[in-house]
Coordinates of C-alpha atoms and ligand atoms in Angstrom, one line a residue:
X1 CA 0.0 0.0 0.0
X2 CA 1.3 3.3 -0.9
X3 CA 2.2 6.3 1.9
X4 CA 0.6 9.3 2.5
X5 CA 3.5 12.6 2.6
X6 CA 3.2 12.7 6.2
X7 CA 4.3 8.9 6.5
X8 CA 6.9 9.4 4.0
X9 CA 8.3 11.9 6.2
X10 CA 7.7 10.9 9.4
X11 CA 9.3 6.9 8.3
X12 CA 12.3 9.1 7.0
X13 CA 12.7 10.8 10.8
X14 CA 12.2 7.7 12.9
X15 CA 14.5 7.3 15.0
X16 CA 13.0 4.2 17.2
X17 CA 9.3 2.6 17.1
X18 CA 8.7 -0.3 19.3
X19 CA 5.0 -1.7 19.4
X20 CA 3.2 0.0 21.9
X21 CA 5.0 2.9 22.5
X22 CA 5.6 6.4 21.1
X23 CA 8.3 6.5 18.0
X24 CA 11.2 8.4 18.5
X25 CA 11.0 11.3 15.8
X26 CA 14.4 13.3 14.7
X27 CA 13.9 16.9 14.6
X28 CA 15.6 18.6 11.9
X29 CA 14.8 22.2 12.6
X30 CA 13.8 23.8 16.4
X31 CA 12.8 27.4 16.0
X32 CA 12.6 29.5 19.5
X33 CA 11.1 32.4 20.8
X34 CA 11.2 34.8 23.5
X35 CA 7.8 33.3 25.2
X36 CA 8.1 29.1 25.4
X37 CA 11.7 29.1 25.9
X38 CA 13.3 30.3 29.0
X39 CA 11.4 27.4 31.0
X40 CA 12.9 25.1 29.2
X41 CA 16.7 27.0 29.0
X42 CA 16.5 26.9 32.7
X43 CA 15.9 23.2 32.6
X44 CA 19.1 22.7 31.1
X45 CA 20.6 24.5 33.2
X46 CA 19.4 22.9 36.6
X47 CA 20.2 19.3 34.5
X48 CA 23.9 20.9 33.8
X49 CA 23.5 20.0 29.6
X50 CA 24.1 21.9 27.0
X51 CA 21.7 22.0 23.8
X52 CA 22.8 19.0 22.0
X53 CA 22.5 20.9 18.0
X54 CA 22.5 24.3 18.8
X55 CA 23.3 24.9 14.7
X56 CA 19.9 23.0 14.3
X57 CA 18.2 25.9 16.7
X58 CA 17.0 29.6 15.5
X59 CA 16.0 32.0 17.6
X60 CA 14.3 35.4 17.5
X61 CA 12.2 38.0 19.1
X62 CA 8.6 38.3 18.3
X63 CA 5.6 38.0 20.1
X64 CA 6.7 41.3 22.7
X65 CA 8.4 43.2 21.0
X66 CA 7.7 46.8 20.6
X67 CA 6.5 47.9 16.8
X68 CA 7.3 51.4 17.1
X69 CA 11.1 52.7 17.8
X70 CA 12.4 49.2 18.3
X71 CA 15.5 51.0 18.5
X72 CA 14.4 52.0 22.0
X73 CA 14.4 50.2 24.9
X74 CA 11.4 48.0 25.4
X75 CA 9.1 49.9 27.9
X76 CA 6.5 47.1 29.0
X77 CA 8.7 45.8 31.7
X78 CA 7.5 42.4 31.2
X79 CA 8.2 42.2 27.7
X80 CA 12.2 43.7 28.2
X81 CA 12.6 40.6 30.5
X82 CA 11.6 38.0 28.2
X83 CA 13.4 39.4 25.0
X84 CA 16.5 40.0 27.6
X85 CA 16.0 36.7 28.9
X86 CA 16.3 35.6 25.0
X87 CA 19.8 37.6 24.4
X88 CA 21.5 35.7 27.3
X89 CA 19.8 32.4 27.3
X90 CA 20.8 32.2 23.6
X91 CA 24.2 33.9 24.1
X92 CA 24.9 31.1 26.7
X93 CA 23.8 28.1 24.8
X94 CA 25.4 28.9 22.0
X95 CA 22.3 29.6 19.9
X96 CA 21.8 32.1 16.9
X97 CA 19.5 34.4 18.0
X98 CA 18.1 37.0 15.0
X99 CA 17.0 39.8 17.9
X100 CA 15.6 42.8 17.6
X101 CA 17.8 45.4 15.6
X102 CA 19.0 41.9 13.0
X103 CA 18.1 42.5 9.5
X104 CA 16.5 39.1 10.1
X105 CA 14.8 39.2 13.1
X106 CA 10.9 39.0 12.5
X107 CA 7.9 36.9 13.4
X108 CA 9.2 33.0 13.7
X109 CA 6.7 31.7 10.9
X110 CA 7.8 34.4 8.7
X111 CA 12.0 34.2 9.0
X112 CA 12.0 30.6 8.7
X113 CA 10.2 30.3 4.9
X114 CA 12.4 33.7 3.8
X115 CA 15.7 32.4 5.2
X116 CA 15.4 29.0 3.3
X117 CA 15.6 27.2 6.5
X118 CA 11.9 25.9 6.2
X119 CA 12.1 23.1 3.7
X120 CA 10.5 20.3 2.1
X121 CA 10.8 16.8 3.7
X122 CA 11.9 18.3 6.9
X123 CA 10.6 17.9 10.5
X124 CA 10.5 21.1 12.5
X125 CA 9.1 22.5 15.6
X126 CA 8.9 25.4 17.7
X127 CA 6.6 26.1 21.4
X128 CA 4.3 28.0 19.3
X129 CA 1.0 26.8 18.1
X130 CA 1.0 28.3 14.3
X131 CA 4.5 26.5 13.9
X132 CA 2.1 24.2 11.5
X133 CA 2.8 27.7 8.9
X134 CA 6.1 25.6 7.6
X135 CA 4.2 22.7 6.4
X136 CA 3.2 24.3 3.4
X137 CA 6.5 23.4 2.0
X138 CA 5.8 19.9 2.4
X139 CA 7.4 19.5 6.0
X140 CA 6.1 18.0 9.2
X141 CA 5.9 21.1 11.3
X142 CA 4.1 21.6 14.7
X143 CA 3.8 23.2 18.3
X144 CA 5.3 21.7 21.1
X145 CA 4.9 22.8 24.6
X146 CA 7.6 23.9 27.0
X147 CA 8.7 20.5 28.0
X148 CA 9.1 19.6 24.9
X149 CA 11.3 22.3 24.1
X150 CA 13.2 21.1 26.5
X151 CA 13.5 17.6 25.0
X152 CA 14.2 19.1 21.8
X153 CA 17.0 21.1 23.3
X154 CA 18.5 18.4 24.8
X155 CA 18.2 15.0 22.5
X156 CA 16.7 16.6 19.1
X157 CA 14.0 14.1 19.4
X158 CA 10.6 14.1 20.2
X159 CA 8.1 11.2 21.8
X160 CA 5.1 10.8 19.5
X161 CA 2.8 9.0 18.5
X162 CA 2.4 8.6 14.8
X163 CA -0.8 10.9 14.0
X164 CA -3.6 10.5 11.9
X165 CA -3.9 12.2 8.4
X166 CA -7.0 13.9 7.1
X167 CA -6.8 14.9 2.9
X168 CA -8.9 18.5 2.3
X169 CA -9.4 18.7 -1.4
X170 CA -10.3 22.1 -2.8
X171 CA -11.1 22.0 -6.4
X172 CA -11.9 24.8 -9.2
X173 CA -11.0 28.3 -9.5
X174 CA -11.5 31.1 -7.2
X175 CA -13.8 34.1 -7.4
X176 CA -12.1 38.0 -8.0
X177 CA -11.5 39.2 -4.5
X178 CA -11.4 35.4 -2.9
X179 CA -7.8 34.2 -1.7
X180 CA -5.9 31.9 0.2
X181 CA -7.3 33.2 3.9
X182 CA -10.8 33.0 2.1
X183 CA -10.3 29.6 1.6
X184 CA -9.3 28.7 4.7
X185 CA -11.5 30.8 7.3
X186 CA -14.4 29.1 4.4
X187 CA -13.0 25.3 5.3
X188 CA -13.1 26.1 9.4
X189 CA -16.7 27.8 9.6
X190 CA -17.5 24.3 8.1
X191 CA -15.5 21.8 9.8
X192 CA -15.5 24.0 13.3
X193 CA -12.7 24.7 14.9
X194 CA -12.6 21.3 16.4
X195 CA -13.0 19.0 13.9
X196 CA -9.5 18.7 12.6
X197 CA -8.8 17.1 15.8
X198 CA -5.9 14.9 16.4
X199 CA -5.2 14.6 12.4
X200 CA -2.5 16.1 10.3
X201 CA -3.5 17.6 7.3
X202 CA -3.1 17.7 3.9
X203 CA -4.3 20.4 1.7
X204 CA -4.7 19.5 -1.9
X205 CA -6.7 20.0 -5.3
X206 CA -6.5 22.5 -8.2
X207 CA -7.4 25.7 -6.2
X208 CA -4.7 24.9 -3.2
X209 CA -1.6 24.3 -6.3
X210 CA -2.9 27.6 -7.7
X211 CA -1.7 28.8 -4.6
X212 CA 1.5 31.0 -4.5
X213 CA 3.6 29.9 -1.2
X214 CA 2.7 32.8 1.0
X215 CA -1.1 31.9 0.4
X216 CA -0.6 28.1 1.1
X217 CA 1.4 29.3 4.6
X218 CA -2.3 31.2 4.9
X219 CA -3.6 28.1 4.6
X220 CA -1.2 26.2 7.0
X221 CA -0.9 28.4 9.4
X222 CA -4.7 28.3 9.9
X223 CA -5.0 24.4 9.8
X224 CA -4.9 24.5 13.8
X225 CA -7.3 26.5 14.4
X226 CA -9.9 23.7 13.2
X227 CA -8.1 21.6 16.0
X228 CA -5.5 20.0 13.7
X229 CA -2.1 19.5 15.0
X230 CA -0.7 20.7 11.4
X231 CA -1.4 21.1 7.7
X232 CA 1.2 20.4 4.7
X233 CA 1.0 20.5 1.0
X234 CA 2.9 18.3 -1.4
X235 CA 6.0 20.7 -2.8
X236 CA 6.0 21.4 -6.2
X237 CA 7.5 23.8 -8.7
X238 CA 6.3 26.7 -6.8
X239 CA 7.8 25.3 -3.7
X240 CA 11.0 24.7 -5.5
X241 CA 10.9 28.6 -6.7
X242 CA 10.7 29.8 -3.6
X243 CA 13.0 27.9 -1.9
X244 CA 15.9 28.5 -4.2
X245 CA 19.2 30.9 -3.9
X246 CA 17.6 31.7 -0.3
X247 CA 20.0 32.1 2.5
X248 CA 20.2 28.4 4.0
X249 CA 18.8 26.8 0.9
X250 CA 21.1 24.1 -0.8
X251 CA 23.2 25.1 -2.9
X252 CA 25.0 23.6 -6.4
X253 CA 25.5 20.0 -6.4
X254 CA 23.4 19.9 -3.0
X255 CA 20.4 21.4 -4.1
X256 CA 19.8 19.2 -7.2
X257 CA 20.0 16.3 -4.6
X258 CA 17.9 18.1 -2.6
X259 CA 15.1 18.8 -5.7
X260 CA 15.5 14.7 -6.5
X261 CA 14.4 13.8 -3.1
X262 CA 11.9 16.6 -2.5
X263 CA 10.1 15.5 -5.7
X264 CA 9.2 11.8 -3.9
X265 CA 7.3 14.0 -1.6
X266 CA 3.8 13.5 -2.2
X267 CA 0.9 11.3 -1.7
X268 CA 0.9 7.7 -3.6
X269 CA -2.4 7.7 -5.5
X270 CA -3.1 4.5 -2.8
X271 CA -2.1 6.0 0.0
X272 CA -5.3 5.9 2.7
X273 CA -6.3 8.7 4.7
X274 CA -8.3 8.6 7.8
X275 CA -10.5 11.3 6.9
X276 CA -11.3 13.5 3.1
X277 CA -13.2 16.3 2.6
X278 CA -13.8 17.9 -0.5
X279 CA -14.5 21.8 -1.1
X280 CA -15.6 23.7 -4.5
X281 CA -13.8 26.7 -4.6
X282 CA -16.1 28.1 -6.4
X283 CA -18.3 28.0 -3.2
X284 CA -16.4 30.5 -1.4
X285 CA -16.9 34.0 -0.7
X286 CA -14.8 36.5 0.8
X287 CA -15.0 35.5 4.2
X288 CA -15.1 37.5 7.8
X289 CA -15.5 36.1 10.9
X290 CA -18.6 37.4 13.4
X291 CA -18.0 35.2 16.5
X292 CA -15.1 34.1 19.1
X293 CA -13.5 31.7 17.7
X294 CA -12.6 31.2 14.1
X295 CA -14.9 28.6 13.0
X296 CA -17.7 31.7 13.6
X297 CA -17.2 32.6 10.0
X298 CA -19.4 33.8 7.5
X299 CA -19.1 34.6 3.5
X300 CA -19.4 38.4 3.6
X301 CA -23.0 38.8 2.0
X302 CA -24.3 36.0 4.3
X303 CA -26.1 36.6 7.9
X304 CA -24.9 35.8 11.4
X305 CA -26.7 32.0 11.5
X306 CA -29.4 32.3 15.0
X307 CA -28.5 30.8 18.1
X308 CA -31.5 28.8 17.8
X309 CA -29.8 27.1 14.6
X310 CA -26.8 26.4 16.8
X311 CA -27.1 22.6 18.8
X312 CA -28.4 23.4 22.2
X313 CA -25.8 22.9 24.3
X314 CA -23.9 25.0 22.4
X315 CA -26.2 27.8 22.4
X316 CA -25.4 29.4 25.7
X317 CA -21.4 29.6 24.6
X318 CA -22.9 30.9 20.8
X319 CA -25.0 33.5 22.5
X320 CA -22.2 34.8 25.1
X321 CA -20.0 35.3 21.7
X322 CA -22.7 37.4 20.1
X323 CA -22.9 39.4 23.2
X324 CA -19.0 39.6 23.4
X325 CA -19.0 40.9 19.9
X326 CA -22.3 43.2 20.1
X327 CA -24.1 41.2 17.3
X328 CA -27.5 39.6 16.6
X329 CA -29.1 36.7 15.5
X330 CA -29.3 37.2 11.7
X331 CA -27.6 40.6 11.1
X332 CA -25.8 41.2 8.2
X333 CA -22.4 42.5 8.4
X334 CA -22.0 44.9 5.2
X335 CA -21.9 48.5 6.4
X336 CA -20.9 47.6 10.3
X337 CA -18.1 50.7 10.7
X338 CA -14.9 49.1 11.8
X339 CA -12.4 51.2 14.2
X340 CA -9.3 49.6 14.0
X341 CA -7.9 48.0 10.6
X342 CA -4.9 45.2 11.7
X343 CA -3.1 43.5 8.8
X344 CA -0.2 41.7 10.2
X345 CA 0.8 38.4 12.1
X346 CA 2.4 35.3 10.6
X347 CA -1.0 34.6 8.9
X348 CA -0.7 37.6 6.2
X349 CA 2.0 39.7 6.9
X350 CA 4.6 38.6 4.0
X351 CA 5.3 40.6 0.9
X352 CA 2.5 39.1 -1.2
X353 CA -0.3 40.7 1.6
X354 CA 1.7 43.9 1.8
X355 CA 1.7 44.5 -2.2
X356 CA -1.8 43.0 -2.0
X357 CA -3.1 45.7 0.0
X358 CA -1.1 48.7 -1.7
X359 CA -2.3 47.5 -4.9
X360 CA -5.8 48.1 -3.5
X361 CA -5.1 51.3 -1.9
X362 CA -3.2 53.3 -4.3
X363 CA -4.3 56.7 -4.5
X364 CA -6.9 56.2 -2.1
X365 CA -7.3 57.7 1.5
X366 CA -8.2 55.5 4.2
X367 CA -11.7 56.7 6.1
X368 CA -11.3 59.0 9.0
X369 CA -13.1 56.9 11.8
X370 CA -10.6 54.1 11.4
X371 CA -7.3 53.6 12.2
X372 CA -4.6 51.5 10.2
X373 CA -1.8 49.2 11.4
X374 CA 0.6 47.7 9.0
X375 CA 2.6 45.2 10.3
X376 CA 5.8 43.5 8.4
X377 CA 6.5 40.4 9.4
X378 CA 9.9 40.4 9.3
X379 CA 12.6 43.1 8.5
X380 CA 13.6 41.7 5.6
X381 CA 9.8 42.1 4.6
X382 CA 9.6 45.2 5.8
X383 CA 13.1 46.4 3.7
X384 CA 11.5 44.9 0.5
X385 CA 7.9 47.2 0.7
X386 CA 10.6 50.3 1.1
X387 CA 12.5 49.2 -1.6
X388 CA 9.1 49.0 -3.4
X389 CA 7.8 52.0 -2.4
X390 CA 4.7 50.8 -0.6
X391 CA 5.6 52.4 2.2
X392 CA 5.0 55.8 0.3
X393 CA 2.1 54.4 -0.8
X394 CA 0.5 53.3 2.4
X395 CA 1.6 56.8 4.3
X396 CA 0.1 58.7 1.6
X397 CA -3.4 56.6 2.2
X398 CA -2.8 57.3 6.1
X399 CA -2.2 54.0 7.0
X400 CA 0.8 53.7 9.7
X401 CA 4.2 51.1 8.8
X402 CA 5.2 49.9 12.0
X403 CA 8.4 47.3 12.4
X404 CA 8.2 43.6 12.4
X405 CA 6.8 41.5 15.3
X406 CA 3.5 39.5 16.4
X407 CA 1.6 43.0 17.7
X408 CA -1.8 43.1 17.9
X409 CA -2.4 39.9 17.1
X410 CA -2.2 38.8 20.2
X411 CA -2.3 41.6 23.1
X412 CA 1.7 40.8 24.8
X413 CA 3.5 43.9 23.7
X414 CA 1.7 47.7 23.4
X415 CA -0.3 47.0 20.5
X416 CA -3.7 46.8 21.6
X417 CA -6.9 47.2 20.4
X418 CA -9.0 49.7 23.2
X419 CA -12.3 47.8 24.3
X420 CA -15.3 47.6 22.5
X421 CA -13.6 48.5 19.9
X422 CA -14.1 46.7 16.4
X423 CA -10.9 45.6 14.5
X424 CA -10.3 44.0 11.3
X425 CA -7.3 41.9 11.7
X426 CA -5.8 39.8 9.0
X427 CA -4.7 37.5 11.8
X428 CA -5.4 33.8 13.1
X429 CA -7.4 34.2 16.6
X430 CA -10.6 36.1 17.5
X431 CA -10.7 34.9 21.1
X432 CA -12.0 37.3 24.0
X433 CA -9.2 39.3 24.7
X434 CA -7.0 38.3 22.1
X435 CA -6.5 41.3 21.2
X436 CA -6.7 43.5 24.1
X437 CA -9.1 43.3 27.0
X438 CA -13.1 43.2 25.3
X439 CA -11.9 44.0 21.9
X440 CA -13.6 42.3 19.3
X441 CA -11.9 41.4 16.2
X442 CA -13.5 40.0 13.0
X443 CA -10.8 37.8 11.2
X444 CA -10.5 38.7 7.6
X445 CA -8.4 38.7 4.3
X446 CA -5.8 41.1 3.9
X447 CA -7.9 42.7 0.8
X448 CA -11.1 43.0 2.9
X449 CA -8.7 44.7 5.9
X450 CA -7.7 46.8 3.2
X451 CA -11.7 47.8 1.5
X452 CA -12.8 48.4 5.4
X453 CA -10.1 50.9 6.0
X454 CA -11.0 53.2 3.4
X455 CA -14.7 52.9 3.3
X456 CA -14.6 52.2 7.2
X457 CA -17.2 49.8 7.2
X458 CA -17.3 46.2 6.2
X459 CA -17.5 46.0 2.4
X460 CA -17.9 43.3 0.0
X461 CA -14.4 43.7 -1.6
X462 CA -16.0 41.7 -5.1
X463 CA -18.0 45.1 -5.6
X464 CA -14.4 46.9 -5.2
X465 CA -12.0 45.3 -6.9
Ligands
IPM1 C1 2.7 32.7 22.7 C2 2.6 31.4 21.9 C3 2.8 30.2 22.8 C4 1.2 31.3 21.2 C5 1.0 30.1 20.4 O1 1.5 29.0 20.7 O2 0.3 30.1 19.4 C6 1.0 32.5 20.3 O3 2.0 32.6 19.3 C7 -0.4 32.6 19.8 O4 -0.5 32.8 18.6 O5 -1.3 32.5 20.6
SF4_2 S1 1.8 36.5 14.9 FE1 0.2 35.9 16.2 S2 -0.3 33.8 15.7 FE2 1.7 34.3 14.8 S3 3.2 33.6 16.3 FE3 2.8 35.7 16.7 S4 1.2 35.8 18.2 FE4 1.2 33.7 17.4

């Protein structure tokens, strides 16, 4: 019987499998940040071992950082710790650390792909949730916990058991105005964002290959939030595109080997999943989320469904996220004014989403009652809209640049979105708080982020574009 691409990979990694009990998996790449690994530093420490392949470990600074005058010392005392904590723990252990001020320092998901250290065939990991970004170059790539940073640190191998594998087929072509975050926020509100539980998951079908790599990270980066403990996507061309003459990418005779190999990577036509679904992209709207978590999604010109739609013992939780948000039963969201516009995170805060949105707002002014955060998510990023002038672009619309780092997407540093306020965000989480204490955020494409800051309401970017 033929192998799925996650057992492909995973067979290539094991290190030990004995009948009931976990495999052994090798660990190719650990990435690190400022927020899930000091616990596990000090646990070296107290155990008197070094990490065992610190050239196998990246580090940066991220999810605290300031976005405004990082050349500045961080003022939230709690955040200077942790990114201090970083600079020595790294510094000690021998670790390359890309902090702020390095031309490469940026959100974790977002150096990895850009450096060439994300690869096909690869097993990576890193104590952060949306680590499942990677896998959209083909790799095994998922969050660990703290402990298991630890383990990482200290054997490059992880206890595991062998997961399940779930196929997502979407097929046809996409409408004007519907992208890769479309899709994906479309495949949640359907499954929930449960019911990728305990599977890995493969995206695949004609509308996910049409895909340019920073829309299939979209994609992966998202797979977790339906419960999944990652996504991939078979490398192709594309793949092999983007991967090539970057920084730690393979080089010469290396990368043709390299190519040979990463071209096995797929699914055999009789490999058997545990689960398939099947999408028609032509289905999908521009989506926006209207709830608290990001299943709660609607296509744009669709109503919030009624609690009494909702099973009933889910309808207390359904109507506490309506009240969260300040929405009702059946209300449309076309013409809601929005306050804050966020387009950032390691969800959309590449290149592609930055030229995305300028393309959009060129020439236009963005709408007085809102306002605009850009966030790059990475330097390098961030060098490359300057270099193409959509900085210019975006300060002549009113919309503010800041530097790299995880921001408001999730409220650890001083970006936060003021309660009650309403914020578009081009980001991966709409929980209570996320954002900032009783902010509510509706999760949405970068192009719809980009239509709601100029008219400064919710729009239906298809009448726009
Ligand atoms: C802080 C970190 C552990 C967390 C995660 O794992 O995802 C964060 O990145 C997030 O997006 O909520
Ligand atoms: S950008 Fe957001 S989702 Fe991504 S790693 Fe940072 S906090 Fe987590």
């Amino acid at each position: 019987m033929g192998k799925t691409l996650v057992e492909k990979i995973w067979d290539a990694h094991v290190v030990k499998s004995q009948e009931g009990f976990p495999d052994i998996l090798y660990i190719d790449t650990h990435l690190i940040h400022e927020v899930t690994s000091p616990q596990a530093f000090d646990g070296l420490r107290k155990r008197g071992i070094p990490v065992f392949r610190p050239n196998q470990t990246v580090a940066t600074a991220d999810h605290n950082v300031p976005t405004l005058n990082q050349h500045l010392p961080i003022q939230e005392e709690l955040s200077r710790y942790q990114v201090d904590m970083l600079t020595k723990n790294t510094k000690e252990f021998g670790v390359e650390l890309y902090g702020l001020g390095h031309p490469y320092q940026g959100i974790v998901h977002v150096i990895g792909p850009e450096l060439g250290i994300t690869q096909p065939g690869k097993t990576m990991v890193c104590g952060d949730s949306h680590t499942s970004t990677h896998g959209a170059f083909g790799a095994i790539a998922f969050g660990i916990g703290t402990s298991q940073v630890e383990q990482v640190f200290a054997t490059q191998c992880l206890l595991l058991q062998k997961p399940k594998t779930m196929k997502i087929e979407v097929n046809g072509e996409l409408a004007k105005g519907v992208g890769a975050k479309d899709i994906v926020l479309y495949i949640i509100s359907k499954t929930t964002a449960a019911g990728g539980t305990g599977y890995f998951v493969e995206f695949a079908g004609s509308a996910i290959r049409s895909l340019s790599m920073e829309g299939r990270m979209t994609v992966c980066n998202m797979s977790i939030e339906m419960g999944a403990r990652g996504g991939l996507i078979a490398p192709d061309q594309t793949t092999f595109d983007y991967v090539q003459g970057r920084e730690f990418a393979p080089k010469g005779e290396a990368w043709d080997k390299a190519v040979d190999y990463w071209k096995t990577l797929y699914s055999d036509e009789d490999a058997q999943f545990d689960a398939v679904l099947q999408f028609d992209a032509a289905d999908i709207q521009p989506m926006i989320t209207y709830g608290t978590n990001p299943g709660m999604g609607i296509g744009i010109s669709d109503a919030i469904p009624a609690t009494a739609a909702q099973p009933e013992s889910e309808q207390p939780s359904y109507e506490k996220a309506l009240n969260y948000m300040g929405f009702q039963d059946n209300q449309k969201l076309i013409g809601h004014p929005v306050d804050y516009v966020f387009i950032g995170s390691c969800t959309n805060s590449r290149i592609e989403d930055l030229r995305t949105v300028a393309s959009f707002v060129k020439g236009k002014k963005k709408a007085d009652n809102v306002e605009v955060w850009i966030v790059p998510g990475s330097k390098q990023v961030e060098a490359q809209a300057k270099e193409e002038g959509i900085d210019k672009i975006f300060e002549e619309a009113g919309f503010i640049l800041r530097e790299p780092g995880c921001s408001a997407c999730l409220g650890m540093n001083e970006d936060k979105i003021p309660a009650g306020k309403y914020c578009i965000s081009t980001s991966n989480r709409n929980f209570e708080g996320r954002q900032g204490p009783n902010a509510r955020t509706m999760l949405a494409s970068p192009l719809t982020a980009a239509a709601a800051a100029v008219a400064g309401k919710i729009v239906d970017v298809r009448e726009v574009v």
